[in-house]
């Protein structure tokens, strides 16, 4: 793995962002657990998406549908037929398998051996419902969250009294039996998607495609992703997924190359019309004003929570040679800091007593920590020199450090240190929360 990726993976483990799954049992192929800070940060990513895609939009409502659904849904959607299958080739010599679309030549990239003819490999993960494993009890873990939205189209429309155009946004787990998972949490078999389906009149689909593409690109820059690290790629017609009329990938410049983090798709009426046909239900929309009935067309925005988490982590990773905090240790080393956007940083405030062997200081610092903690994600740390503690906080992207010193006991004020500017100001304890909240804009 690339050097930068190694550093990210090791930081992620060391500081509680991402752990390899089932580690005490030797790990479990390409599965990962989000640690305490990873959980906070991923929730922040999901909250930022939810806020942007529902609250900031005129007519987008949320949904949380089940992972397990009738297998008939996956028949209708095309996932159980050839549509959702990758072509797989096997090396006749070393028996490694590869996705055909990822290979450049027709020899094994590992050993140069001859490859088999490509075979379709279905990506749906099968499970069984009920205690008996027989054919009728087969079910699948959903491979994308959006099908839950299509099959609830009438429920949502009727219960929310919506009019076209409107959108439905959903965050949830999806599962795919990927042939070649890898690159840390970039491609896994269990992952989380954040998907929005926009239902509109067919003739407005192109216009809305542009709107949503632009809106999604703005979201990344609003969260601090550097412009030069993001680009779009029009998917060529012959590579379009079975449901898509048009697709644009939003790609991020990962250390392992430009790779997709989000897809914006024009799915036409593929899903609603197929579900209508298979379920024999009327899933057309009736336009009261125009007195006409039609299948709405769908523009989809689909992003992986884990993939975008990885992009945010990488983009925020900075090394400062010679050190920022000028501690004796740091002068020789590189200091790491995560310049995470304020809404994504897993810890907003660290509370640090200047020394730990003065009970009055520790008591005061703990009181301040207790005051902040219910309102903002906070950490209390009293171990090591103050410089070292600043470094530890910079390394996880903590936005503010509050230092409690001897003057605090006299004047009831603290030093507030800003991660990015390293500026320090004295703030009265009584004003501390509101000053920080104002800076955070919450
Ligand atoms: P790829 O070409 O990388 O396999 P895809 O085009 O099949 O991705 P979509 O079906 O469009 O992906 O899924 C939308 C988004 O879901 C992707 O942009 C990605 O962020 C996320 N995603 C898809 N598969 C995975 C996976 N195996 N692991 C993590 N995230 C994934």
PDB file of N, CA and C and ligand atoms in Angstrom, residues 84 86 99 101-102 143-144 176 178 185-193 195 243 249-250 259-263 265 300 302-308, ligand 1:
ATOM      1  N   UNK A  84     -26.758  -7.235 -12.444  1.00  0.00           N
ATOM      2  CA  UNK A  84     -25.937  -6.836 -11.306  1.00  0.00           C
ATOM      3  C   UNK A  84     -24.833  -7.847 -11.087  1.00  0.00           C
ATOM      4  N   UNK A  86     -20.704  -8.767 -11.938  1.00  0.00           N
ATOM      5  CA  UNK A  86     -19.427  -8.367 -12.499  1.00  0.00           C
ATOM      6  C   UNK A  86     -18.870  -9.543 -13.268  1.00  0.00           C
ATOM      7  N   UNK A  99     -11.632  -8.752 -11.371  1.00  0.00           N
ATOM      8  CA  UNK A  99     -12.739  -8.195 -12.147  1.00  0.00           C
ATOM      9  C   UNK A  99     -12.201  -7.863 -13.524  1.00  0.00           C
ATOM     10  N   UNK A 101     -13.222  -5.864 -15.752  1.00  0.00           N
ATOM     11  CA  UNK A 101     -13.162  -4.448 -16.116  1.00  0.00           C
ATOM     12  C   UNK A 101     -12.006  -3.714 -15.443  1.00  0.00           C
ATOM     13  N   UNK A 102     -11.338  -4.361 -14.453  1.00  0.00           N
ATOM     14  CA  UNK A 102     -10.192  -3.714 -13.812  1.00  0.00           C
ATOM     15  C   UNK A 102      -8.858  -4.111 -14.452  1.00  0.00           C
ATOM     16  N   UNK A 143     -28.501  -4.648  -1.795  1.00  0.00           N
ATOM     17  CA  UNK A 143     -27.244  -4.260  -2.436  1.00  0.00           C
ATOM     18  C   UNK A 143     -27.194  -2.759  -2.673  1.00  0.00           C
ATOM     19  N   UNK A 144     -28.319  -2.106  -2.497  1.00  0.00           N
ATOM     20  CA  UNK A 144     -28.378  -0.644  -2.578  1.00  0.00           C
ATOM     21  C   UNK A 144     -29.607  -0.215  -1.789  1.00  0.00           C
ATOM     22  N   UNK A 176     -22.508  -6.070  -0.704  1.00  0.00           N
ATOM     23  CA  UNK A 176     -22.198  -6.632  -2.029  1.00  0.00           C
ATOM     24  C   UNK A 176     -21.041  -7.612  -1.875  1.00  0.00           C
ATOM     25  N   UNK A 178     -18.356  -8.259  -3.138  1.00  0.00           N
ATOM     26  CA  UNK A 178     -17.335  -7.727  -4.040  1.00  0.00           C
ATOM     27  C   UNK A 178     -16.265  -8.783  -4.291  1.00  0.00           C
ATOM     28  N   UNK A 185     -11.084   1.045   3.724  1.00  0.00           N
ATOM     29  CA  UNK A 185     -12.548   1.050   3.701  1.00  0.00           C
ATOM     30  C   UNK A 185     -13.104   1.542   2.368  1.00  0.00           C
ATOM     31  N   UNK A 186     -12.240   1.661   1.343  1.00  0.00           N
ATOM     32  CA  UNK A 186     -12.736   2.150   0.050  1.00  0.00           C
ATOM     33  C   UNK A 186     -13.740   1.167  -0.554  1.00  0.00           C
ATOM     34  N   UNK A 187     -13.365  -0.097  -0.596  1.00  0.00           N
ATOM     35  CA  UNK A 187     -14.282  -1.096  -1.153  1.00  0.00           C
ATOM     36  C   UNK A 187     -14.408  -2.249  -0.170  1.00  0.00           C
ATOM     37  N   UNK A 188     -15.586  -2.367   0.423  1.00  0.00           N
ATOM     38  CA  UNK A 188     -15.823  -3.434   1.395  1.00  0.00           C
ATOM     39  C   UNK A 188     -17.096  -4.171   0.991  1.00  0.00           C
ATOM     40  N   UNK A 189     -17.381  -5.244   1.697  1.00  0.00           N
ATOM     41  CA  UNK A 189     -18.584  -6.011   1.331  1.00  0.00           C
ATOM     42  C   UNK A 189     -19.801  -5.533   2.110  1.00  0.00           C
ATOM     43  N   UNK A 190     -19.551  -4.872   3.204  1.00  0.00           N
ATOM     44  CA  UNK A 190     -20.635  -4.236   3.960  1.00  0.00           C
ATOM     45  C   UNK A 190     -20.280  -2.762   4.039  1.00  0.00           C
ATOM     46  N   UNK A 191     -21.185  -1.907   3.611  1.00  0.00           N
ATOM     47  CA  UNK A 191     -20.870  -0.473   3.620  1.00  0.00           C
ATOM     48  C   UNK A 191     -22.162   0.307   3.772  1.00  0.00           C
ATOM     49  N   UNK A 192     -21.998   1.616   3.928  1.00  0.00           N
ATOM     50  CA  UNK A 192     -23.184   2.431   4.121  1.00  0.00           C
ATOM     51  C   UNK A 192     -23.348   3.383   2.952  1.00  0.00           C
ATOM     52  N   UNK A 193     -24.563   3.506   2.493  1.00  0.00           N
ATOM     53  CA  UNK A 193     -24.838   4.415   1.382  1.00  0.00           C
ATOM     54  C   UNK A 193     -25.696   5.579   1.847  1.00  0.00           C
ATOM     55  N   UNK A 195     -28.241   7.833  -0.120  1.00  0.00           N
ATOM     56  CA  UNK A 195     -28.832   7.944  -1.463  1.00  0.00           C
ATOM     57  C   UNK A 195     -30.063   8.842  -1.459  1.00  0.00           C
ATOM     58  N   UNK A 243     -29.618   0.021 -15.255  1.00  0.00           N
ATOM     59  CA  UNK A 243     -30.769   0.890 -15.028  1.00  0.00           C
ATOM     60  C   UNK A 243     -30.552   2.317 -15.555  1.00  0.00           C
ATOM     61  N   UNK A 249     -19.754  10.041 -12.610  1.00  0.00           N
ATOM     62  CA  UNK A 249     -19.082   9.690 -11.359  1.00  0.00           C
ATOM     63  C   UNK A 249     -18.406  10.920 -10.800  1.00  0.00           C
ATOM     64  N   UNK A 250     -18.543  11.121  -9.503  1.00  0.00           N
ATOM     65  CA  UNK A 250     -17.722  12.130  -8.832  1.00  0.00           C
ATOM     66  C   UNK A 250     -16.532  11.370  -8.269  1.00  0.00           C
ATOM     67  N   UNK A 259     -10.639   7.737  -8.017  1.00  0.00           N
ATOM     68  CA  UNK A 259     -11.658   6.697  -7.879  1.00  0.00           C
ATOM     69  C   UNK A 259     -12.999   7.322  -7.512  1.00  0.00           C
ATOM     70  N   UNK A 260     -14.059   6.626  -7.903  1.00  0.00           N
ATOM     71  CA  UNK A 260     -15.417   7.122  -7.637  1.00  0.00           C
ATOM     72  C   UNK A 260     -15.726   7.203  -6.140  1.00  0.00           C
ATOM     73  N   UNK A 261     -16.347   8.326  -5.732  1.00  0.00           N
ATOM     74  CA  UNK A 261     -16.929   8.346  -4.385  1.00  0.00           C
ATOM     75  C   UNK A 261     -18.450   8.482  -4.441  1.00  0.00           C
ATOM     76  N   UNK A 262     -18.933   9.001  -5.569  1.00  0.00           N
ATOM     77  CA  UNK A 262     -20.378   9.198  -5.673  1.00  0.00           C
ATOM     78  C   UNK A 262     -20.800   9.053  -7.123  1.00  0.00           C
ATOM     79  N   UNK A 263     -22.015   8.571  -7.316  1.00  0.00           N
ATOM     80  CA  UNK A 263     -22.554   8.500  -8.666  1.00  0.00           C
ATOM     81  C   UNK A 263     -23.827   9.329  -8.744  1.00  0.00           C
ATOM     82  N   UNK A 265     -27.026   9.566 -11.174  1.00  0.00           N
ATOM     83  CA  UNK A 265     -27.576   8.726 -12.242  1.00  0.00           C
ATOM     84  C   UNK A 265     -28.944   9.211 -12.681  1.00  0.00           C
ATOM     85  N   UNK A 300     -30.837  10.092  -9.379  1.00  0.00           N
ATOM     86  CA  UNK A 300     -30.315   9.544  -8.129  1.00  0.00           C
ATOM     87  C   UNK A 300     -28.941  10.133  -7.817  1.00  0.00           C
ATOM     88  N   UNK A 302     -25.884   9.046  -5.262  1.00  0.00           N
ATOM     89  CA  UNK A 302     -25.559   7.900  -4.413  1.00  0.00           C
ATOM     90  C   UNK A 302     -24.102   7.953  -3.981  1.00  0.00           C
ATOM     91  N   UNK A 303     -23.920   8.112  -2.683  1.00  0.00           N
ATOM     92  CA  UNK A 303     -22.548   8.229  -2.172  1.00  0.00           C
ATOM     93  C   UNK A 303     -22.354   7.263  -1.015  1.00  0.00           C
ATOM     94  N   UNK A 304     -21.152   6.716  -0.925  1.00  0.00           N
ATOM     95  CA  UNK A 304     -20.832   5.835   0.192  1.00  0.00           C
ATOM     96  C   UNK A 304     -20.426   6.663   1.394  1.00  0.00           C
ATOM     97  N   UNK A 305     -21.026   6.366   2.557  1.00  0.00           N
ATOM     98  CA  UNK A 305     -20.633   7.093   3.774  1.00  0.00           C
ATOM     99  C   UNK A 305     -19.187   6.756   4.121  1.00  0.00           C
ATOM    100  N   UNK A 306     -18.820   5.491   3.932  1.00  0.00           N
ATOM    101  CA  UNK A 306     -17.460   5.056   4.280  1.00  0.00           C
ATOM    102  C   UNK A 306     -16.434   5.624   3.299  1.00  0.00           C
ATOM    103  N   UNK A 307     -16.800   5.602   2.031  1.00  0.00           N
ATOM    104  CA  UNK A 307     -15.871   6.124   1.009  1.00  0.00           C
ATOM    105  C   UNK A 307     -15.660   7.610   1.174  1.00  0.00           C
ATOM    106  N   UNK A 308     -16.741   8.347   1.428  1.00  0.00           N
ATOM    107  CA  UNK A 308     -16.552   9.786   1.571  1.00  0.00           C
ATOM    108  C   UNK A 308     -15.825  10.072   2.887  1.00  0.00           C
TER     109      UNK A 308
HETATM  110  P1  LIG B   1     -17.737   0.685  -8.112  1.00  0.00           P
HETATM  111  O1  LIG B   1     -17.652   0.941  -9.580  1.00  0.00           O
HETATM  112  O2  LIG B   1     -16.650   1.360  -7.294  1.00  0.00           O
HETATM  113  O3  LIG B   1     -17.952  -0.741  -7.725  1.00  0.00           O
HETATM  114  P2  LIG B   1     -20.476   1.334  -8.306  1.00  0.00           P
HETATM  115  O4  LIG B   1     -20.480   2.207  -9.502  1.00  0.00           O
HETATM  116  O5  LIG B   1     -20.910  -0.052  -8.366  1.00  0.00           O
HETATM  117  O6  LIG B   1     -19.042   1.440  -7.592  1.00  0.00           O
HETATM  118  P3  LIG B   1     -22.804   2.442  -7.177  1.00  0.00           P
HETATM  119  O7  LIG B   1     -23.602   1.235  -7.336  1.00  0.00           O
HETATM  120  O8  LIG B   1     -23.048   3.613  -8.058  1.00  0.00           O
HETATM  121  O9  LIG B   1     -21.267   2.080  -7.161  1.00  0.00           O
HETATM  122  O10 LIG B   1     -22.891   2.889  -5.652  1.00  0.00           O
HETATM  123  C1  LIG B   1     -22.895   4.248  -5.254  1.00  0.00           C
HETATM  124  C2  LIG B   1     -21.852   4.528  -4.219  1.00  0.00           C
HETATM  125  O11 LIG B   1     -21.876   3.552  -3.168  1.00  0.00           O
HETATM  126  C3  LIG B   1     -20.427   4.487  -4.729  1.00  0.00           C
HETATM  127  O12 LIG B   1     -20.076   5.711  -5.338  1.00  0.00           O
HETATM  128  C4  LIG B   1     -19.650   4.267  -3.467  1.00  0.00           C
HETATM  129  O13 LIG B   1     -19.430   5.473  -2.778  1.00  0.00           O
HETATM  130  C5  LIG B   1     -20.566   3.374  -2.658  1.00  0.00           C
HETATM  131  N1  LIG B   1     -20.139   1.988  -2.797  1.00  0.00           N
HETATM  132  C6  LIG B   1     -20.492   1.105  -3.767  1.00  0.00           C
HETATM  133  N2  LIG B   1     -19.902  -0.091  -3.576  1.00  0.00           N
HETATM  134  C7  LIG B   1     -19.148   0.041  -2.451  1.00  0.00           C
HETATM  135  C8  LIG B   1     -18.300  -0.845  -1.735  1.00  0.00           C
HETATM  136  N3  LIG B   1     -18.131  -2.091  -2.110  1.00  0.00           N
HETATM  137  N4  LIG B   1     -17.675  -0.375  -0.626  1.00  0.00           N
HETATM  138  C9  LIG B   1     -17.857   0.907  -0.207  1.00  0.00           C
HETATM  139  N5  LIG B   1     -18.650   1.773  -0.848  1.00  0.00           N
HETATM  140  C10 LIG B   1     -19.288   1.368  -1.949  1.00  0.00           C
END
